[in-house]
Short mmCIF file of C-alpha atoms in Angstrom, two decimals:
data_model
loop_
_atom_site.label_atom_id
_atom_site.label_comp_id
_atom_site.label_asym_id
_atom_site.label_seq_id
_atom_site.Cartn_x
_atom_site.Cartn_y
_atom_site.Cartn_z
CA UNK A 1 31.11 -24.91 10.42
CA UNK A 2 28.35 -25.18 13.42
CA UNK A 3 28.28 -21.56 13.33
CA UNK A 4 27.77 -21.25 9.36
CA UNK A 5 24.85 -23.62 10.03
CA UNK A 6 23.21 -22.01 12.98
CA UNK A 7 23.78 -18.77 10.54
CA UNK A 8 21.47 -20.52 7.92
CA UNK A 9 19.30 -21.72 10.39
CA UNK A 10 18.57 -18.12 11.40
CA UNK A 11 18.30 -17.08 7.60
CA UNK A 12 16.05 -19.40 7.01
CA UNK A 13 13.91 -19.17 10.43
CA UNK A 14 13.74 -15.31 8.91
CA UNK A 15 12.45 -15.60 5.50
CA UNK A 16 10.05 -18.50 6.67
CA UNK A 17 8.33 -15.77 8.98
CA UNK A 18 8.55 -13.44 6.10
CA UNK A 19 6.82 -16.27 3.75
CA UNK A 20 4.48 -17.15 5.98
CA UNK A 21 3.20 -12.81 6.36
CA UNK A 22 2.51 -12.89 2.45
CA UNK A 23 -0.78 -14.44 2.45
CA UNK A 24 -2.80 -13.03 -0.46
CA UNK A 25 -0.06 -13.02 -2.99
CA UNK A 26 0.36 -15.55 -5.34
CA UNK A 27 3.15 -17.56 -5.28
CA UNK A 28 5.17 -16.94 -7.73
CA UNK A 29 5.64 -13.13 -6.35
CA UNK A 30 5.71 -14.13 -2.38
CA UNK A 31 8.71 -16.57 -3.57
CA UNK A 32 10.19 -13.45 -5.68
CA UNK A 33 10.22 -11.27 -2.12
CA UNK A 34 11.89 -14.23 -0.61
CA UNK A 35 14.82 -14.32 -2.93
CA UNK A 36 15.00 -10.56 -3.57
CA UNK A 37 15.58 -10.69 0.76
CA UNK A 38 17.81 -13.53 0.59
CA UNK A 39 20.26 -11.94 -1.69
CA UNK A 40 20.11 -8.79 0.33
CA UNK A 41 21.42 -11.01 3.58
CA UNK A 42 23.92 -12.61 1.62
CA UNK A 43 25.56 -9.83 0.27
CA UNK A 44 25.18 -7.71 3.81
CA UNK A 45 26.61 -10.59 6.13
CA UNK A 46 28.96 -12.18 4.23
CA UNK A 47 28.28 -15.41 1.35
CA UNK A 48 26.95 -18.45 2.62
CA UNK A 49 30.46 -20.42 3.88
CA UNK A 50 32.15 -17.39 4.68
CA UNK A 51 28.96 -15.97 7.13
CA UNK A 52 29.04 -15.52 11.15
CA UNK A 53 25.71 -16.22 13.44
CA UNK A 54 27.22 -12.47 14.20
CA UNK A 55 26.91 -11.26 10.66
CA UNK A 56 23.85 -12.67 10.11
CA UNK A 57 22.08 -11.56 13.06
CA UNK A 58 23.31 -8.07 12.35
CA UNK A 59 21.89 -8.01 8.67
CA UNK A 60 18.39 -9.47 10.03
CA UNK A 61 18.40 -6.96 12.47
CA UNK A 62 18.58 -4.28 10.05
CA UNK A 63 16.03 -5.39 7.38
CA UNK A 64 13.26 -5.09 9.93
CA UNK A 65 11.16 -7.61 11.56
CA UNK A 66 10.13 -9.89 9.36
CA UNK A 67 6.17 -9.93 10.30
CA UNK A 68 5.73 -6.11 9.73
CA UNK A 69 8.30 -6.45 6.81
CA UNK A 70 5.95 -8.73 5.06
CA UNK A 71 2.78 -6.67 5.99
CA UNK A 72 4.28 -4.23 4.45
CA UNK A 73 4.64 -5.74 1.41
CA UNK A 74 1.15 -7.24 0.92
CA UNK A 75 -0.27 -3.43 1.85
CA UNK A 76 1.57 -1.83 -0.51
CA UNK A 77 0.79 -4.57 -3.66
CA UNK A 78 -2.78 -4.81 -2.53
CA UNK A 79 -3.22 -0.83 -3.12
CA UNK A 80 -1.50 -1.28 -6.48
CA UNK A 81 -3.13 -4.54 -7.84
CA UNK A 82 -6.85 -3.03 -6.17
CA UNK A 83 -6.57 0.08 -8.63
CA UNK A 84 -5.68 -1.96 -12.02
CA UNK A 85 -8.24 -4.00 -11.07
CA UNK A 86 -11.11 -2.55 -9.72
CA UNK A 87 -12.06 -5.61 -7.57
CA UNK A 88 -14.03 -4.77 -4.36
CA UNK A 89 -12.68 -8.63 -3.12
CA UNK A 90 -8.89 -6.77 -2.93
CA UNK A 91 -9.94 -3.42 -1.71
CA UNK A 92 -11.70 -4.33 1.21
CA UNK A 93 -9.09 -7.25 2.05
CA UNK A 94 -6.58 -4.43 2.31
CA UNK A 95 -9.00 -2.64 4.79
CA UNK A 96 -9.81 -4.96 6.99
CA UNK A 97 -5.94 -5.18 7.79
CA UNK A 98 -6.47 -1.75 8.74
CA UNK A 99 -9.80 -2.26 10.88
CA UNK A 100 -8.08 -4.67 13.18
CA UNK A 101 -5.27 -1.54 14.00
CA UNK A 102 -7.36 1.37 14.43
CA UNK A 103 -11.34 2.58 14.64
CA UNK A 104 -10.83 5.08 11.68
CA UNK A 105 -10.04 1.89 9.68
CA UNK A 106 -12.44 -0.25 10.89
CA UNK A 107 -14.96 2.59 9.96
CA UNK A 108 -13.89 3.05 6.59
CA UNK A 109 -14.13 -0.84 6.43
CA UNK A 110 -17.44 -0.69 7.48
CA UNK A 111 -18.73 2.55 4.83
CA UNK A 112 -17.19 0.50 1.84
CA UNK A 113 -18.77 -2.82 2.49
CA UNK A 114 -22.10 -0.71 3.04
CA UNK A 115 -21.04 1.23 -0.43
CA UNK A 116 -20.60 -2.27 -2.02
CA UNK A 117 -23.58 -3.67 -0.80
CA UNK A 118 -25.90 -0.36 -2.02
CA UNK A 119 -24.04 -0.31 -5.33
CA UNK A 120 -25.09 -3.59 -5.72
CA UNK A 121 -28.54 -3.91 -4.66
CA UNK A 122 -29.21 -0.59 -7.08
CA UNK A 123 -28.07 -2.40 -9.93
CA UNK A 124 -29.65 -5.37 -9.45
CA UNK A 125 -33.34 -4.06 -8.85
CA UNK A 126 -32.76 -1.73 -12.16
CA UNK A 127 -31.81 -4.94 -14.14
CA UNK A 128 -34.50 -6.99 -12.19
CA UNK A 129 -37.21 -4.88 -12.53
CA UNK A 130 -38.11 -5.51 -16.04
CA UNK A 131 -38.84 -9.15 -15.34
CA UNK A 132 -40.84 -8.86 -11.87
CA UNK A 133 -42.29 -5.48 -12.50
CA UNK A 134 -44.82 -5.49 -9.48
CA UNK A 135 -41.76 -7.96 -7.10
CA UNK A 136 -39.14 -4.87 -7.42
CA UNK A 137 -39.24 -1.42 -6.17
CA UNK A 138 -38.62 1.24 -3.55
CA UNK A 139 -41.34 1.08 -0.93
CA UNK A 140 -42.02 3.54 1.96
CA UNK A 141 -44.00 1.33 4.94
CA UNK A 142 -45.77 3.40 7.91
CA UNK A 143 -48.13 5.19 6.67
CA UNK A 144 -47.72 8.33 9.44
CA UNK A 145 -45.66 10.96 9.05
CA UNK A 146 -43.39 9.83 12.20
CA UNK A 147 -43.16 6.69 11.25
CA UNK A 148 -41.06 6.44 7.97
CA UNK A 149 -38.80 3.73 6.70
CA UNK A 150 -37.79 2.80 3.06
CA UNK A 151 -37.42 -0.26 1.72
CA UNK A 152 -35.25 -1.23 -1.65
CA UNK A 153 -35.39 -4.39 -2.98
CA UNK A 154 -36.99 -7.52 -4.35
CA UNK A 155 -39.13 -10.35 -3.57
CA UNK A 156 -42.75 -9.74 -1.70
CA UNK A 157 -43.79 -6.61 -1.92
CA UNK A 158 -44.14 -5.15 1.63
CA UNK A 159 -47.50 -3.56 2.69
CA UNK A 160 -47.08 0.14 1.33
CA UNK A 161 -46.39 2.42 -1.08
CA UNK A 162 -44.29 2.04 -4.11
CA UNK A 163 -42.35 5.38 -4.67
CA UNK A 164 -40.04 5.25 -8.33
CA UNK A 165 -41.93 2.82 -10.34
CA UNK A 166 -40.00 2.52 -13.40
CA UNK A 167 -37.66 5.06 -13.00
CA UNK A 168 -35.88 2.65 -10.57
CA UNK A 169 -34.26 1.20 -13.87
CA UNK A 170 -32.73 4.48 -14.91
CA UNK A 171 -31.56 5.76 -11.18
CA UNK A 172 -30.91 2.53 -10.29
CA UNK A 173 -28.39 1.95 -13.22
CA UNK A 174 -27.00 5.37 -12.74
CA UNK A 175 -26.83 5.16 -8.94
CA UNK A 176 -25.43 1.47 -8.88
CA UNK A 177 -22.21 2.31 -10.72
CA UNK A 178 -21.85 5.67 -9.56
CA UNK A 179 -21.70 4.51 -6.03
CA UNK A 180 -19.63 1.34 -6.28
CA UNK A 181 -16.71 3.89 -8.47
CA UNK A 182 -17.22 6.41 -5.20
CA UNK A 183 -17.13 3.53 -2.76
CA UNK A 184 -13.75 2.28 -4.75
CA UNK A 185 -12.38 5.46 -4.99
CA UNK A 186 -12.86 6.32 -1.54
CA UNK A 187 -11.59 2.78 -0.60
CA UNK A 188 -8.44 3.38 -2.78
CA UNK A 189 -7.87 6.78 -1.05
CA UNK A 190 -8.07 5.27 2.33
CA UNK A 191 -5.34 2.95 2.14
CA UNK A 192 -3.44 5.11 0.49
CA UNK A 193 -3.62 6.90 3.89
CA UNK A 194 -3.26 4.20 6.15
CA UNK A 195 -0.02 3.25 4.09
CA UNK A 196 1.79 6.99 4.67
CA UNK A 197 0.63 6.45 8.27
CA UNK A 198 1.72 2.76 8.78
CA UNK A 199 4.45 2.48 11.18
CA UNK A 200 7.46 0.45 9.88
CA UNK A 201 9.59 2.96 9.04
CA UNK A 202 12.32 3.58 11.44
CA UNK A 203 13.88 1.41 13.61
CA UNK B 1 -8.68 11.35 10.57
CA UNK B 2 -9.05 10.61 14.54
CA UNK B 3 -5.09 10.36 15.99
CA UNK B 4 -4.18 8.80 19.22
CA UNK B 5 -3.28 11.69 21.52
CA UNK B 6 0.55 12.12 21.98
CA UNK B 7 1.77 12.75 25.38
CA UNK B 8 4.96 14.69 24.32
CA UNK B 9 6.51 17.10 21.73
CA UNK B 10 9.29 14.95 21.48
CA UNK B 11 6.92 11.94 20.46
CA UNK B 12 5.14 14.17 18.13
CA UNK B 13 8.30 15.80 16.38
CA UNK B 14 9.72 12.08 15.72
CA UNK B 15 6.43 11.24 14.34
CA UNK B 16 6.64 14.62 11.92
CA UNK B 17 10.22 13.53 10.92
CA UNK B 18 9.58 9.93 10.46
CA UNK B 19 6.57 10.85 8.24
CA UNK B 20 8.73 13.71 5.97
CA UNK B 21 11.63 10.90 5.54
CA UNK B 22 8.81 8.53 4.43
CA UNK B 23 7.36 10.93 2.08
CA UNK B 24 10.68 11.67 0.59
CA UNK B 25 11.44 7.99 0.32
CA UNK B 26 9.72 7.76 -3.31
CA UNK B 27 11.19 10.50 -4.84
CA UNK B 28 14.99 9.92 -3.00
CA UNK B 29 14.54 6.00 -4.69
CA UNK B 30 13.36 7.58 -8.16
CA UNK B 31 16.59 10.12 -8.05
CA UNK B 32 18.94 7.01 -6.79
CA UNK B 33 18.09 5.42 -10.16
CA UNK B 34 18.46 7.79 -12.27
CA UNK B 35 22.41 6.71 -14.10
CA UNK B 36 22.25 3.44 -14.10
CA UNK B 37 19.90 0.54 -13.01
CA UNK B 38 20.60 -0.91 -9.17
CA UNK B 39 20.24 -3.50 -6.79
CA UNK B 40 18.03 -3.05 -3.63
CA UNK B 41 21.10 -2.80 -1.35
CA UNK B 42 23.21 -0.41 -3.69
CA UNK B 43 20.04 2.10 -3.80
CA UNK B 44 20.19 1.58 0.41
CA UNK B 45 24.20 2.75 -0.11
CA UNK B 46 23.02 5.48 -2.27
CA UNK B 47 20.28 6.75 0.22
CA UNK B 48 22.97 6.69 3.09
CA UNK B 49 25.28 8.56 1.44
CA UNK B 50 23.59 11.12 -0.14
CA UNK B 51 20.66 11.83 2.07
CA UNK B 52 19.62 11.01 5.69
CA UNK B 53 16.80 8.66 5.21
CA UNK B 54 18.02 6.71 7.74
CA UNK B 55 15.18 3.20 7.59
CA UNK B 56 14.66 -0.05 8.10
CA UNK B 57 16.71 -1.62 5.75
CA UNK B 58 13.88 -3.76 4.74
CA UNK B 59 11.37 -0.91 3.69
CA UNK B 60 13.00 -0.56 0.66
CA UNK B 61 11.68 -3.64 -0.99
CA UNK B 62 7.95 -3.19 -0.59
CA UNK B 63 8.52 0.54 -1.84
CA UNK B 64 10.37 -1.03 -4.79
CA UNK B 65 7.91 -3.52 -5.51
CA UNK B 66 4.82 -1.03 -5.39
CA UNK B 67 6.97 1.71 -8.23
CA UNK B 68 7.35 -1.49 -10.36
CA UNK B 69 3.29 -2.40 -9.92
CA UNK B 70 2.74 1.00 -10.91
CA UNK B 71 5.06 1.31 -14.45
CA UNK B 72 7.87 3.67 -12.96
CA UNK B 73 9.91 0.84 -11.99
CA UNK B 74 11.49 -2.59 -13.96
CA UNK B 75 12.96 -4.86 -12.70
CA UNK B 76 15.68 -8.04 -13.80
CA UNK B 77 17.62 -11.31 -12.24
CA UNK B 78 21.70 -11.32 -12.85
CA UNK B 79 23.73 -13.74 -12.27
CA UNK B 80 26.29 -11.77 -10.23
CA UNK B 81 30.18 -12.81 -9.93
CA UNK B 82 29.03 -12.40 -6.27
CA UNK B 83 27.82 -16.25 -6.55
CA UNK B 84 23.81 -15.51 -6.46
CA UNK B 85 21.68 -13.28 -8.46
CA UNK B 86 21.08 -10.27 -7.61
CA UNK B 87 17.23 -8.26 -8.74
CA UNK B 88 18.03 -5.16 -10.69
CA UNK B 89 15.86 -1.95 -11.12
CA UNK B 90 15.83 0.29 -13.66
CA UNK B 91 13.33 3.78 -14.62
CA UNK B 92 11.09 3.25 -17.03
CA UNK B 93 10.36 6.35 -19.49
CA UNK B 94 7.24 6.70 -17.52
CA UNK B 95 9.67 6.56 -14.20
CA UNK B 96 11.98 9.00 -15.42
CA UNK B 97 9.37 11.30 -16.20
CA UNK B 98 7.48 11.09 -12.50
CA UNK B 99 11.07 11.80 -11.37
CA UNK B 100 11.71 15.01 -13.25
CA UNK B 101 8.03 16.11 -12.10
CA UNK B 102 8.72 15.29 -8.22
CA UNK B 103 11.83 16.57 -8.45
CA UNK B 104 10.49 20.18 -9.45
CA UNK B 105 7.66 20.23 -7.12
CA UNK B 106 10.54 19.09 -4.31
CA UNK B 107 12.81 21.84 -5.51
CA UNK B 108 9.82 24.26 -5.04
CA UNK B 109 8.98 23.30 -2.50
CA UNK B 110 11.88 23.15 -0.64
CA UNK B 111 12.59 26.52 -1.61
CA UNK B 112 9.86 28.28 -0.16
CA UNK B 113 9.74 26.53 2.83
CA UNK B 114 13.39 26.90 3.25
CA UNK B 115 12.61 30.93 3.05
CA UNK B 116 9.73 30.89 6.07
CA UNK B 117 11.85 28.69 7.84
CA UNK B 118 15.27 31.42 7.65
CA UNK B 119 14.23 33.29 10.46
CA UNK B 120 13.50 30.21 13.03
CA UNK B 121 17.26 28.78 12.29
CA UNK B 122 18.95 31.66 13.14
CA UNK B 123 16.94 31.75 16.09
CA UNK B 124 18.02 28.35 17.14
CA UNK B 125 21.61 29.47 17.11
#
């Protein structure tokens, strides 16, 4: 009987690793991967009663291990939840899994949270700008011809010229969404890759 | 897409093979499905017998979990004589259709491959 418990020791040792991987996921569906796994081990090493540390070990050592197992998991629901719901929050979670591993995904973390940001900003000075006309524009400062920098946005208005005027509202509205459903789709695309290159495949 | 550099052919070939069997994995799921809904270990059986996607046992489940996120895929608790429940899958109509579809484009493209590919085999010989 020692051995059946040190066998559901193990089990449980296993799936608590695998529980505690699932950050991100709400509960109800992290605890749904845990059973799902715990009625794979029972039915590969033997019922509970009738299982070996042997069997057990053997079955846990075929699912995979249980950290990569459960990043696994959370990459390949984050890609699926991300494109129902169109949240930036979810896509560039699921990135930034990907910029810790390698530089192509920390640079495609990077161009999405600038996308994001520019999306935003856009929109914002288009819906702004009919309440703080002369606080929101697009100014170029420097006057020389070597020395040009842009600046978008709101509040004082820098020292130089104003370029759009009005028509910031209608680029601004068209540029703002249009670049946030680019910077999503690209996002989207990305982790699709990452997932066809992620590593737990083979053991 | 910037790759690590891989020292040997060997490396690289296991990498090519590991990536086709992961491609496949979708479609060789789908196909396991199609008579009659499953458990997660019976579609493992199925993919050992009748294919060599040899995996991680455990890769199954996320793969699973992402066709049933996406509408191909449903999925149900029984109470099995085994003692403990066991979750089901079964196609969907949209499932079953996504099957028939990869399983033309696989058949196509299997054939023509398998064509340019003739001459190589009997080289290997």
């Amino acid at each position: 009987m020692a051995n059946a418990d040190a066998a559901q020791q193990r089990v449980e040792d296993y799936l608590r690793e695998v529980r505690a991987g699932l950050r991100g996921l709400s509960d109800a569906q992290a605890a749904e991967f845990v059973e799902e796994l715990r009625s794979h081990i029972r039915d590969r090493a033997g019922s509970a009663g009738e299982w070996t540390e042997a069997s057990v070990i053997a079955a846990l050592d075929k699912l995979g291990r249980p950290a990569e197992l459960a990043a696994m998991y959370v990459a390949e629901n984050i890609v699926a939840r991300a494109e129902r719901s169109f949240s930036p929050w979810l896509i560039l979670k699921g990135l930034f899994r990907w910029a810790a591993l390698s530089s192509a995904g920390l640079f495609v973390l990077i161009g999405s949270f600038v996308g994001y940001a520019l999306a935003a900003i856009f929109t914002f000075c288009a819906l702004r700008k009919p309440f703080a006309p002369d606080r929101v524009g697009l100014w170029r400062l420097g006057e020389s011809a070597d020395n040009f920098s842009l600046t978008l946005g709101f509040g004082n208005p820098p020292s130089g010229t104003e370029l759009l005027g009005w028509w910031i509202v209608p680029l601004g509205l068209v540029i703002g969404p249009g670049l946030f459903l680019l910077t999503m789709r690209f996002g989207l695309w990305s982790l699709r890759r990452f997932q066809r290159m992620s590593p737990l495949h083979l053991h | 897409m910037p790759r690590t550099p891989d020292p040997s052919a060997a490396a690289t070939a296991e990498n090519w093979e590991v990536q086709l069997r992961k491609g496949c994995l979708e479609l060789a799921i789908l196909a396991s499905l199609w008579e009659s809904r499953l458990y997660g270990l019976e579609i493992l059986r199925r993919l050992a017998d009748g294919s060599d996607l040899v995996i991680a046992e455990g890769t199954v489940y996320p793969l699973l979990s992402r066709l049933k996120a996406e509408g191909l895929l449903d999925s149900e608790w029984v109470e099995a004589d085994a003692g403990h429940p066991r979750k089901y899958y079964r196609l969907t109509s949209r499932g079953r259709r996504r099957a028939v579809e990869m399983a033309r484009v696989w058949a196509e493209f299997s054939a023509s491959l398998g064509a340019l590919v003739a001459p190589l085999r009997k080289e290997g010989r």
